Amino acid sequence: MNTILTNERGVERVVAGQATQDGAGVKLTRVLTSDLQHRLDPFLMLDAFGTDNPGDYIGGFPDHPHRGFETVTYMIAGRMRHRDSAGHEGLLTNGGVQWMTAGRGVIHSEMPEQEDGRMEGFQLWLNLAAQDKMQPAGYRDIPSTEIPELRLKDATVRVIAGTSQGLAGAMHRERTEPLLLDIHLDAGASFHQPLPAEHNAFVYVYRGSVTIAGRQIDSQRMAILANTPGSDGLVLRAGEAPARALLVAGRPLREPIAQYGPFVMNTREQLMQAVQDFQSGKLAA
Ligand code: FE2
Protein backbone atom coordinates (compact mmCIF):
# COMPACT_ATOMS: atom_id res chain seq x y z
CA MET A 1 0.00 0.00 0.00
CA ASN A 2 1.35 3.40 -0.89
CA THR A 3 1.39 6.17 1.69
CA ILE A 4 -0.70 9.21 0.77
CA LEU A 5 1.29 12.43 0.66
CA THR A 6 -0.32 15.85 0.56
CA ASN A 7 2.65 18.12 -0.02
CA GLU A 8 5.16 16.41 -2.26
CA ARG A 9 8.70 17.63 -2.69
CA GLY A 10 9.61 19.59 -5.79
CA VAL A 11 12.81 19.55 -7.81
CA GLU A 12 15.24 22.32 -6.94
CA ARG A 13 17.83 21.51 -9.58
CA VAL A 14 18.77 18.85 -12.12
CA VAL A 15 22.44 17.87 -12.37
CA ALA A 16 24.19 15.92 -15.14
CA GLY A 17 27.45 15.21 -13.32
CA GLN A 18 30.97 15.28 -14.72
CA ALA A 19 32.78 12.63 -16.72
CA THR A 20 36.04 11.82 -14.97
CA GLN A 21 38.52 9.07 -14.14
CA ASP A 22 39.59 7.69 -10.79
CA GLY A 23 41.71 4.84 -9.49
CA ALA A 24 43.86 3.41 -12.29
CA GLY A 25 41.95 5.00 -15.15
CA VAL A 26 38.41 3.85 -14.36
CA LYS A 27 35.94 5.95 -16.34
CA LEU A 28 32.99 7.19 -14.35
CA THR A 29 30.55 10.03 -13.92
CA ARG A 30 30.84 12.05 -10.73
CA VAL A 31 27.20 12.89 -10.15
CA LEU A 32 27.50 14.43 -6.71
CA THR A 33 30.51 16.70 -6.99
CA SER A 34 32.34 18.47 -4.15
CA ASP A 35 30.51 21.77 -4.74
CA LEU A 36 27.30 19.99 -3.67
CA GLN A 37 28.64 18.56 -0.40
CA HIS A 38 27.03 21.22 1.76
CA ARG A 39 23.77 21.22 -0.16
CA LEU A 40 23.48 17.42 0.09
CA ASP A 41 25.05 16.99 3.55
CA PRO A 42 25.57 14.22 4.86
CA PHE A 43 26.42 12.86 1.38
CA LEU A 44 29.84 13.74 0.01
CA MET A 45 30.00 12.05 -3.37
CA LEU A 46 28.10 9.85 -5.80
CA ASP A 47 29.92 8.17 -8.67
CA ALA A 48 28.08 6.24 -11.36
CA PHE A 49 29.90 3.81 -13.62
CA GLY A 50 28.47 1.74 -16.44
CA THR A 51 30.33 0.35 -19.42
CA ASP A 52 30.66 -2.72 -21.64
CA ASN A 53 34.26 -1.82 -22.50
CA PRO A 54 36.84 -3.52 -20.22
CA GLY A 55 39.33 -0.75 -21.04
CA ASP A 56 37.10 1.60 -19.04
CA TYR A 57 37.34 -0.42 -15.80
CA ILE A 58 40.11 -3.03 -15.94
CA GLY A 59 42.64 -0.89 -14.03
CA GLY A 60 40.35 -0.88 -10.99
CA PHE A 61 41.19 0.98 -7.81
CA PRO A 62 44.54 -0.27 -6.45
CA ASP A 63 45.52 0.34 -2.80
CA HIS A 64 44.41 3.74 -1.53
CA PRO A 65 43.53 5.18 1.89
CA HIS A 66 40.35 6.66 3.37
CA ARG A 67 39.57 8.39 6.68
CA GLY A 68 36.52 10.07 8.20
CA PHE A 69 33.48 8.74 6.33
CA GLU A 70 31.79 5.65 4.86
CA THR A 71 31.74 4.31 1.32
CA VAL A 72 28.70 2.46 0.01
CA THR A 73 29.26 0.56 -3.22
CA TYR A 74 26.25 -0.86 -5.03
CA MET A 75 26.86 -3.19 -7.94
CA ILE A 76 24.27 -3.52 -10.70
CA ALA A 77 26.39 -5.70 -12.99
CA GLY A 78 29.89 -7.11 -12.70
CA ARG A 79 32.25 -8.48 -10.09
CA MET A 80 34.56 -6.42 -7.92
CA ARG A 81 37.02 -7.78 -5.34
CA HIS A 82 37.67 -5.77 -2.18
CA ARG A 83 40.67 -6.19 0.11
CA ASP A 84 41.67 -3.95 2.99
CA SER A 85 44.33 -3.33 5.59
CA ALA A 86 42.11 -4.72 8.37
CA GLY A 87 42.20 -8.12 6.67
CA HIS A 88 38.71 -7.93 5.22
CA GLU A 89 38.09 -9.38 1.81
CA GLY A 90 34.89 -9.65 -0.18
CA LEU A 91 33.52 -10.15 -3.66
CA LEU A 92 30.87 -7.69 -4.73
CA THR A 93 28.50 -9.14 -7.33
CA ASN A 94 25.26 -8.19 -9.11
CA GLY A 95 22.80 -6.49 -6.79
CA GLY A 96 25.12 -6.60 -3.79
CA VAL A 97 26.35 -3.81 -1.55
CA GLN A 98 29.60 -3.22 0.23
CA TRP A 99 29.31 -0.83 3.18
CA MET A 100 32.71 0.24 4.42
CA THR A 101 33.29 2.49 7.40
CA ALA A 102 36.69 4.05 6.93
CA GLY A 103 36.58 5.60 10.40
CA ARG A 104 40.10 6.43 11.57
CA GLY A 105 41.63 4.78 8.58
CA VAL A 106 41.66 2.01 6.05
CA ILE A 107 43.80 1.21 3.03
CA HIS A 108 41.99 -0.86 0.47
CA SER A 109 41.77 -1.94 -3.13
CA GLU A 110 38.69 -2.41 -5.28
CA MET A 111 39.58 -4.47 -8.35
CA PRO A 112 37.43 -5.93 -11.13
CA GLU A 113 37.28 -9.70 -11.12
CA GLN A 114 36.35 -10.00 -14.77
CA GLU A 115 38.13 -9.31 -18.01
CA ASP A 116 35.12 -8.66 -20.19
CA GLY A 117 31.42 -8.01 -19.94
CA ARG A 118 29.48 -5.22 -18.33
CA MET A 119 30.49 -3.35 -15.19
CA GLU A 120 27.83 -1.08 -13.75
CA GLY A 121 27.18 0.38 -10.34
CA PHE A 122 27.51 3.25 -7.92
CA GLN A 123 29.65 4.46 -5.07
CA LEU A 124 28.14 6.80 -2.53
CA TRP A 125 30.12 8.53 0.22
CA LEU A 126 28.32 9.12 3.51
CA ASN A 127 29.92 11.47 6.00
CA LEU A 128 30.50 10.60 9.64
CA ALA A 129 29.82 13.04 12.46
CA ALA A 130 32.89 14.68 14.02
CA GLN A 131 32.65 12.43 17.07
CA ASP A 132 32.50 9.28 14.91
CA LYS A 133 35.26 10.02 12.42
CA MET A 134 38.02 8.31 14.39
CA GLN A 135 36.09 5.13 15.20
CA PRO A 136 37.72 1.83 14.20
CA ALA A 137 37.31 0.84 10.57
CA GLY A 138 34.47 -1.55 9.77
CA TYR A 139 33.17 -3.41 6.80
CA ARG A 140 30.05 -5.30 5.76
CA ASP A 141 29.34 -7.21 2.58
CA ILE A 142 25.63 -7.41 1.87
CA PRO A 143 24.85 -9.97 -0.83
CA SER A 144 21.87 -9.27 -3.05
CA THR A 145 19.76 -11.92 -1.29
CA GLU A 146 20.11 -10.02 2.02
CA ILE A 147 18.69 -6.77 0.70
CA PRO A 148 15.00 -6.54 1.69
CA GLU A 149 12.62 -5.88 -1.21
CA LEU A 150 9.19 -4.29 -1.20
CA ARG A 151 7.12 -6.04 -3.84
CA LEU A 152 4.32 -3.73 -4.92
CA LYS A 153 1.78 -4.22 -7.71
CA ASP A 154 3.79 -2.33 -10.30
CA ALA A 155 7.07 -1.61 -8.55
CA THR A 156 9.90 -3.29 -6.67
CA VAL A 157 11.89 -1.32 -4.15
CA ARG A 158 15.20 -2.60 -2.81
CA VAL A 159 15.72 -1.17 0.67
CA ILE A 160 19.48 -0.90 1.08
CA ALA A 161 19.40 1.54 4.01
CA GLY A 162 16.65 3.07 6.12
CA THR A 163 12.99 2.04 6.06
CA SER A 164 10.34 2.11 3.35
CA GLN A 165 6.67 1.37 3.97
CA GLY A 166 7.49 -0.43 7.18
CA LEU A 167 10.20 -2.59 5.65
CA ALA A 168 13.52 -2.18 7.41
CA GLY A 169 16.51 -2.06 5.09
CA ALA A 170 19.83 -3.82 5.33
CA MET A 171 21.64 -0.93 7.04
CA HIS A 172 20.78 1.72 9.61
CA ARG A 173 22.64 4.70 10.95
CA GLU A 174 21.15 6.62 13.85
CA ARG A 175 22.83 9.96 13.46
CA THR A 176 22.14 10.66 9.79
CA GLU A 177 19.31 8.15 9.18
CA PRO A 178 20.42 7.49 5.61
CA LEU A 179 17.77 6.22 3.23
CA LEU A 180 19.04 4.41 0.15
CA LEU A 181 16.43 2.86 -2.11
CA ASP A 182 16.80 1.28 -5.54
CA ILE A 183 13.36 1.80 -7.07
CA HIS A 184 12.21 -0.22 -10.10
CA LEU A 185 8.98 1.07 -11.61
CA ASP A 186 6.87 -0.52 -14.32
CA ALA A 187 5.76 1.82 -17.13
CA GLY A 188 3.34 4.38 -15.70
CA ALA A 189 3.81 3.22 -12.10
CA SER A 190 4.24 5.58 -9.18
CA PHE A 191 5.85 5.25 -5.77
CA HIS A 192 5.48 7.39 -2.64
CA GLN A 193 8.12 7.78 0.04
CA PRO A 194 7.64 9.99 3.11
CA LEU A 195 10.69 12.16 3.83
CA PRO A 196 11.28 14.64 6.67
CA ALA A 197 11.41 18.11 5.08
CA GLU A 198 14.78 18.90 6.68
CA HIS A 199 16.49 15.79 5.32
CA ASN A 200 18.50 16.44 2.19
CA ALA A 201 17.45 14.19 -0.67
CA PHE A 202 18.18 13.43 -4.30
CA VAL A 203 17.09 11.00 -6.99
CA TYR A 204 19.46 9.55 -9.60
CA VAL A 205 17.68 8.02 -12.61
CA TYR A 206 19.57 5.23 -14.38
CA ARG A 207 16.92 3.64 -16.64
CA GLY A 208 14.02 5.32 -18.41
CA SER A 209 12.71 8.57 -17.05
CA VAL A 210 10.62 9.66 -14.08
CA THR A 211 8.47 12.63 -13.20
CA ILE A 212 8.76 14.41 -9.86
CA ALA A 213 6.19 17.13 -9.09
CA GLY A 214 5.52 17.59 -12.79
CA ARG A 215 9.16 17.74 -13.86
CA GLN A 216 10.62 15.03 -16.06
CA ILE A 217 14.00 13.66 -15.02
CA ASP A 218 15.78 11.68 -17.71
CA SER A 219 18.21 8.81 -17.36
CA GLN A 220 21.68 9.71 -16.02
CA ARG A 221 20.38 12.81 -14.31
CA MET A 222 20.23 13.65 -10.62
CA ALA A 223 17.33 15.65 -9.25
CA ILE A 224 18.08 17.56 -6.05
CA LEU A 225 14.82 17.71 -4.11
CA ALA A 226 13.72 20.98 -2.52
CA ASN A 227 13.56 21.08 1.31
CA THR A 228 10.31 23.03 1.27
CA PRO A 229 9.03 23.50 4.85
CA GLY A 230 5.92 21.41 5.38
CA SER A 231 6.67 19.02 2.52
CA ASP A 232 6.03 15.42 3.47
CA GLY A 233 7.76 13.27 0.88
CA LEU A 234 8.51 12.21 -2.63
CA VAL A 235 6.22 10.94 -5.38
CA LEU A 236 8.07 9.28 -8.24
CA ARG A 237 6.23 8.45 -11.45
CA ALA A 238 7.62 6.40 -14.34
CA GLY A 239 7.09 7.55 -17.92
CA GLU A 240 5.83 5.31 -20.72
CA ALA A 241 8.75 2.91 -20.25
CA PRO A 242 9.92 1.11 -17.11
CA ALA A 243 12.29 3.21 -15.00
CA ARG A 244 14.91 2.64 -12.33
CA ALA A 245 16.23 5.23 -9.92
CA LEU A 246 18.14 5.56 -6.67
CA LEU A 247 16.58 7.63 -3.92
CA VAL A 248 19.10 8.91 -1.39
CA ALA A 249 18.16 10.97 1.68
CA GLY A 250 19.55 11.74 5.11
CA ARG A 251 19.65 14.12 8.04
CA PRO A 252 22.36 16.77 7.55
CA LEU A 253 25.24 16.90 10.06
CA ARG A 254 25.71 20.69 9.65
CA GLU A 255 29.40 20.44 10.55
CA PRO A 256 32.41 21.90 8.71
CA ILE A 257 33.62 19.71 5.82
CA ALA A 258 37.33 19.59 5.03
CA GLN A 259 38.36 17.25 2.22
CA TYR A 260 41.70 16.31 0.78
CA GLY A 261 41.19 13.54 -1.76
CA PRO A 262 40.24 10.37 0.15
CA PHE A 263 40.23 12.06 3.58
CA VAL A 264 37.17 13.95 4.82
CA MET A 265 37.50 15.65 8.20
CA ASN A 266 36.27 18.86 9.86
CA THR A 267 39.44 20.96 9.87
CA ARG A 268 42.58 21.50 7.83
CA GLU A 269 44.70 20.40 10.79
CA GLN A 270 42.90 17.06 10.90
CA LEU A 271 43.55 16.62 7.18
CA MET A 272 47.24 17.31 7.64
CA GLN A 273 47.26 14.76 10.45
CA ALA A 274 45.62 12.20 8.14
CA VAL A 275 48.25 12.76 5.45
CA GLN A 276 51.02 12.50 8.04
CA ASP A 277 49.52 9.32 9.52
CA PHE A 278 49.24 7.81 6.04
CA GLN A 279 52.80 8.69 5.14
CA SER A 280 54.17 7.28 8.37
CA GLY A 281 52.16 4.07 8.08
CA LYS A 282 49.90 4.89 11.05
CA LEU A 283 46.64 5.58 9.22
CA ALA A 284 45.38 2.05 9.31
CA ALA A 285 47.61 0.72 12.07
FE1 FE2 B 1 38.08 3.42 -1.96
Coordinates of C-alpha atoms and ligand atoms in Angstrom, one line a residue:
M1 CA 0.0 0.0 0.0
N2 CA 1.3 3.4 -0.9
T3 CA 1.4 6.2 1.7
I4 CA -0.7 9.2 0.8
L5 CA 1.3 12.4 0.7
T6 CA -0.3 15.9 0.6
N7 CA 2.7 18.1 0.0
E8 CA 5.2 16.4 -2.3
R9 CA 8.7 17.6 -2.7
G10 CA 9.6 19.6 -5.8
V11 CA 12.8 19.5 -7.8
E12 CA 15.2 22.3 -6.9
R13 CA 17.8 21.5 -9.6
V14 CA 18.8 18.8 -12.1
V15 CA 22.4 17.9 -12.4
A16 CA 24.2 15.9 -15.1
G17 CA 27.4 15.2 -13.3
Q18 CA 31.0 15.3 -14.7
A19 CA 32.8 12.6 -16.7
T20 CA 36.0 11.8 -15.0
Q21 CA 38.5 9.1 -14.1
D22 CA 39.6 7.7 -10.8
G23 CA 41.7 4.8 -9.5
A24 CA 43.9 3.4 -12.3
G25 CA 42.0 5.0 -15.2
V26 CA 38.4 3.8 -14.4
K27 CA 35.9 6.0 -16.3
L28 CA 33.0 7.2 -14.4
T29 CA 30.5 10.0 -13.9
R30 CA 30.8 12.0 -10.7
V31 CA 27.2 12.9 -10.2
L32 CA 27.5 14.4 -6.7
T33 CA 30.5 16.7 -7.0
S34 CA 32.3 18.5 -4.2
D35 CA 30.5 21.8 -4.7
L36 CA 27.3 20.0 -3.7
Q37 CA 28.6 18.6 -0.4
H38 CA 27.0 21.2 1.8
R39 CA 23.8 21.2 -0.2
L40 CA 23.5 17.4 0.1
D41 CA 25.0 17.0 3.5
P42 CA 25.6 14.2 4.9
F43 CA 26.4 12.9 1.4
L44 CA 29.8 13.7 0.0
M45 CA 30.0 12.1 -3.4
L46 CA 28.1 9.9 -5.8
D47 CA 29.9 8.2 -8.7
A48 CA 28.1 6.2 -11.4
F49 CA 29.9 3.8 -13.6
G50 CA 28.5 1.7 -16.4
T51 CA 30.3 0.3 -19.4
D52 CA 30.7 -2.7 -21.6
N53 CA 34.3 -1.8 -22.5
P54 CA 36.8 -3.5 -20.2
G55 CA 39.3 -0.8 -21.0
D56 CA 37.1 1.6 -19.0
Y57 CA 37.3 -0.4 -15.8
I58 CA 40.1 -3.0 -15.9
G59 CA 42.6 -0.9 -14.0
G60 CA 40.4 -0.9 -11.0
F61 CA 41.2 1.0 -7.8
P62 CA 44.5 -0.3 -6.5
D63 CA 45.5 0.3 -2.8
H64 CA 44.4 3.7 -1.5
P65 CA 43.5 5.2 1.9
H66 CA 40.4 6.7 3.4
R67 CA 39.6 8.4 6.7
G68 CA 36.5 10.1 8.2
F69 CA 33.5 8.7 6.3
E70 CA 31.8 5.7 4.9
T71 CA 31.7 4.3 1.3
V72 CA 28.7 2.5 0.0
T73 CA 29.3 0.6 -3.2
Y74 CA 26.2 -0.9 -5.0
M75 CA 26.9 -3.2 -7.9
I76 CA 24.3 -3.5 -10.7
A77 CA 26.4 -5.7 -13.0
G78 CA 29.9 -7.1 -12.7
R79 CA 32.3 -8.5 -10.1
M80 CA 34.6 -6.4 -7.9
R81 CA 37.0 -7.8 -5.3
H82 CA 37.7 -5.8 -2.2
R83 CA 40.7 -6.2 0.1
D84 CA 41.7 -3.9 3.0
S85 CA 44.3 -3.3 5.6
A86 CA 42.1 -4.7 8.4
G87 CA 42.2 -8.1 6.7
H88 CA 38.7 -7.9 5.2
E89 CA 38.1 -9.4 1.8
G90 CA 34.9 -9.6 -0.2
L91 CA 33.5 -10.2 -3.7
L92 CA 30.9 -7.7 -4.7
T93 CA 28.5 -9.1 -7.3
N94 CA 25.3 -8.2 -9.1
G95 CA 22.8 -6.5 -6.8
G96 CA 25.1 -6.6 -3.8
V97 CA 26.3 -3.8 -1.5
Q98 CA 29.6 -3.2 0.2
W99 CA 29.3 -0.8 3.2
M100 CA 32.7 0.2 4.4
T101 CA 33.3 2.5 7.4
A102 CA 36.7 4.1 6.9
G103 CA 36.6 5.6 10.4
R104 CA 40.1 6.4 11.6
G105 CA 41.6 4.8 8.6
V106 CA 41.7 2.0 6.1
I107 CA 43.8 1.2 3.0
H108 CA 42.0 -0.9 0.5
S109 CA 41.8 -1.9 -3.1
E110 CA 38.7 -2.4 -5.3
M111 CA 39.6 -4.5 -8.3
P112 CA 37.4 -5.9 -11.1
E113 CA 37.3 -9.7 -11.1
Q114 CA 36.4 -10.0 -14.8
E115 CA 38.1 -9.3 -18.0
D116 CA 35.1 -8.7 -20.2
G117 CA 31.4 -8.0 -19.9
R118 CA 29.5 -5.2 -18.3
M119 CA 30.5 -3.4 -15.2
E120 CA 27.8 -1.1 -13.7
G121 CA 27.2 0.4 -10.3
F122 CA 27.5 3.3 -7.9
Q123 CA 29.6 4.5 -5.1
L124 CA 28.1 6.8 -2.5
W125 CA 30.1 8.5 0.2
L126 CA 28.3 9.1 3.5
N127 CA 29.9 11.5 6.0
L128 CA 30.5 10.6 9.6
A129 CA 29.8 13.0 12.5
A130 CA 32.9 14.7 14.0
Q131 CA 32.6 12.4 17.1
D132 CA 32.5 9.3 14.9
K133 CA 35.3 10.0 12.4
M134 CA 38.0 8.3 14.4
Q135 CA 36.1 5.1 15.2
P136 CA 37.7 1.8 14.2
A137 CA 37.3 0.8 10.6
G138 CA 34.5 -1.5 9.8
Y139 CA 33.2 -3.4 6.8
R140 CA 30.1 -5.3 5.8
D141 CA 29.3 -7.2 2.6
I142 CA 25.6 -7.4 1.9
P143 CA 24.8 -10.0 -0.8
S144 CA 21.9 -9.3 -3.1
T145 CA 19.8 -11.9 -1.3
E146 CA 20.1 -10.0 2.0
I147 CA 18.7 -6.8 0.7
P148 CA 15.0 -6.5 1.7
E149 CA 12.6 -5.9 -1.2
L150 CA 9.2 -4.3 -1.2
R151 CA 7.1 -6.0 -3.8
L152 CA 4.3 -3.7 -4.9
K153 CA 1.8 -4.2 -7.7
D154 CA 3.8 -2.3 -10.3
A155 CA 7.1 -1.6 -8.6
T156 CA 9.9 -3.3 -6.7
V157 CA 11.9 -1.3 -4.1
R158 CA 15.2 -2.6 -2.8
V159 CA 15.7 -1.2 0.7
I160 CA 19.5 -0.9 1.1
A161 CA 19.4 1.5 4.0
G162 CA 16.6 3.1 6.1
T163 CA 13.0 2.0 6.1
S164 CA 10.3 2.1 3.4
Q165 CA 6.7 1.4 4.0
G166 CA 7.5 -0.4 7.2
L167 CA 10.2 -2.6 5.6
A168 CA 13.5 -2.2 7.4
G169 CA 16.5 -2.1 5.1
A170 CA 19.8 -3.8 5.3
M171 CA 21.6 -0.9 7.0
H172 CA 20.8 1.7 9.6
R173 CA 22.6 4.7 11.0
E174 CA 21.1 6.6 13.9
R175 CA 22.8 10.0 13.5
T176 CA 22.1 10.7 9.8
E177 CA 19.3 8.2 9.2
P178 CA 20.4 7.5 5.6
L179 CA 17.8 6.2 3.2
L180 CA 19.0 4.4 0.2
L181 CA 16.4 2.9 -2.1
D182 CA 16.8 1.3 -5.5
I183 CA 13.4 1.8 -7.1
H184 CA 12.2 -0.2 -10.1
L185 CA 9.0 1.1 -11.6
D186 CA 6.9 -0.5 -14.3
A187 CA 5.8 1.8 -17.1
G188 CA 3.3 4.4 -15.7
A189 CA 3.8 3.2 -12.1
S190 CA 4.2 5.6 -9.2
F191 CA 5.8 5.3 -5.8
H192 CA 5.5 7.4 -2.6
Q193 CA 8.1 7.8 0.0
P194 CA 7.6 10.0 3.1
L195 CA 10.7 12.2 3.8
P196 CA 11.3 14.6 6.7
A197 CA 11.4 18.1 5.1
E198 CA 14.8 18.9 6.7
H199 CA 16.5 15.8 5.3
N200 CA 18.5 16.4 2.2
A201 CA 17.5 14.2 -0.7
F202 CA 18.2 13.4 -4.3
V203 CA 17.1 11.0 -7.0
Y204 CA 19.5 9.6 -9.6
V205 CA 17.7 8.0 -12.6
Y206 CA 19.6 5.2 -14.4
R207 CA 16.9 3.6 -16.6
G208 CA 14.0 5.3 -18.4
S209 CA 12.7 8.6 -17.0
V210 CA 10.6 9.7 -14.1
T211 CA 8.5 12.6 -13.2
I212 CA 8.8 14.4 -9.9
A213 CA 6.2 17.1 -9.1
G214 CA 5.5 17.6 -12.8
R215 CA 9.2 17.7 -13.9
Q216 CA 10.6 15.0 -16.1
I217 CA 14.0 13.7 -15.0
D218 CA 15.8 11.7 -17.7
S219 CA 18.2 8.8 -17.4
Q220 CA 21.7 9.7 -16.0
R221 CA 20.4 12.8 -14.3
M222 CA 20.2 13.6 -10.6
A223 CA 17.3 15.7 -9.3
I224 CA 18.1 17.6 -6.1
L225 CA 14.8 17.7 -4.1
A226 CA 13.7 21.0 -2.5
N227 CA 13.6 21.1 1.3
T228 CA 10.3 23.0 1.3
P229 CA 9.0 23.5 4.9
G230 CA 5.9 21.4 5.4
S231 CA 6.7 19.0 2.5
D232 CA 6.0 15.4 3.5
G233 CA 7.8 13.3 0.9
L234 CA 8.5 12.2 -2.6
V235 CA 6.2 10.9 -5.4
L236 CA 8.1 9.3 -8.2
R237 CA 6.2 8.4 -11.5
A238 CA 7.6 6.4 -14.3
G239 CA 7.1 7.5 -17.9
E240 CA 5.8 5.3 -20.7
A241 CA 8.8 2.9 -20.2
P242 CA 9.9 1.1 -17.1
A243 CA 12.3 3.2 -15.0
R244 CA 14.9 2.6 -12.3
A245 CA 16.2 5.2 -9.9
L246 CA 18.1 5.6 -6.7
L247 CA 16.6 7.6 -3.9
V248 CA 19.1 8.9 -1.4
A249 CA 18.2 11.0 1.7
G250 CA 19.6 11.7 5.1
R251 CA 19.7 14.1 8.0
P252 CA 22.4 16.8 7.6
L253 CA 25.2 16.9 10.1
R254 CA 25.7 20.7 9.7
E255 CA 29.4 20.4 10.6
P256 CA 32.4 21.9 8.7
I257 CA 33.6 19.7 5.8
A258 CA 37.3 19.6 5.0
Q259 CA 38.4 17.2 2.2
Y260 CA 41.7 16.3 0.8
G261 CA 41.2 13.5 -1.8
P262 CA 40.2 10.4 0.2
F263 CA 40.2 12.1 3.6
V264 CA 37.2 13.9 4.8
M265 CA 37.5 15.6 8.2
N266 CA 36.3 18.9 9.9
T267 CA 39.4 21.0 9.9
R268 CA 42.6 21.5 7.8
E269 CA 44.7 20.4 10.8
Q270 CA 42.9 17.1 10.9
L271 CA 43.5 16.6 7.2
M272 CA 47.2 17.3 7.6
Q273 CA 47.3 14.8 10.4
A274 CA 45.6 12.2 8.1
V275 CA 48.2 12.8 5.4
Q276 CA 51.0 12.5 8.0
D277 CA 49.5 9.3 9.5
F278 CA 49.2 7.8 6.0
Q279 CA 52.8 8.7 5.1
S280 CA 54.2 7.3 8.4
G281 CA 52.2 4.1 8.1
K282 CA 49.9 4.9 11.0
L283 CA 46.6 5.6 9.2
A284 CA 45.4 2.0 9.3
A285 CA 47.6 0.7 12.1
Ligands
FE2_1 FE 38.1 3.4 -2.0

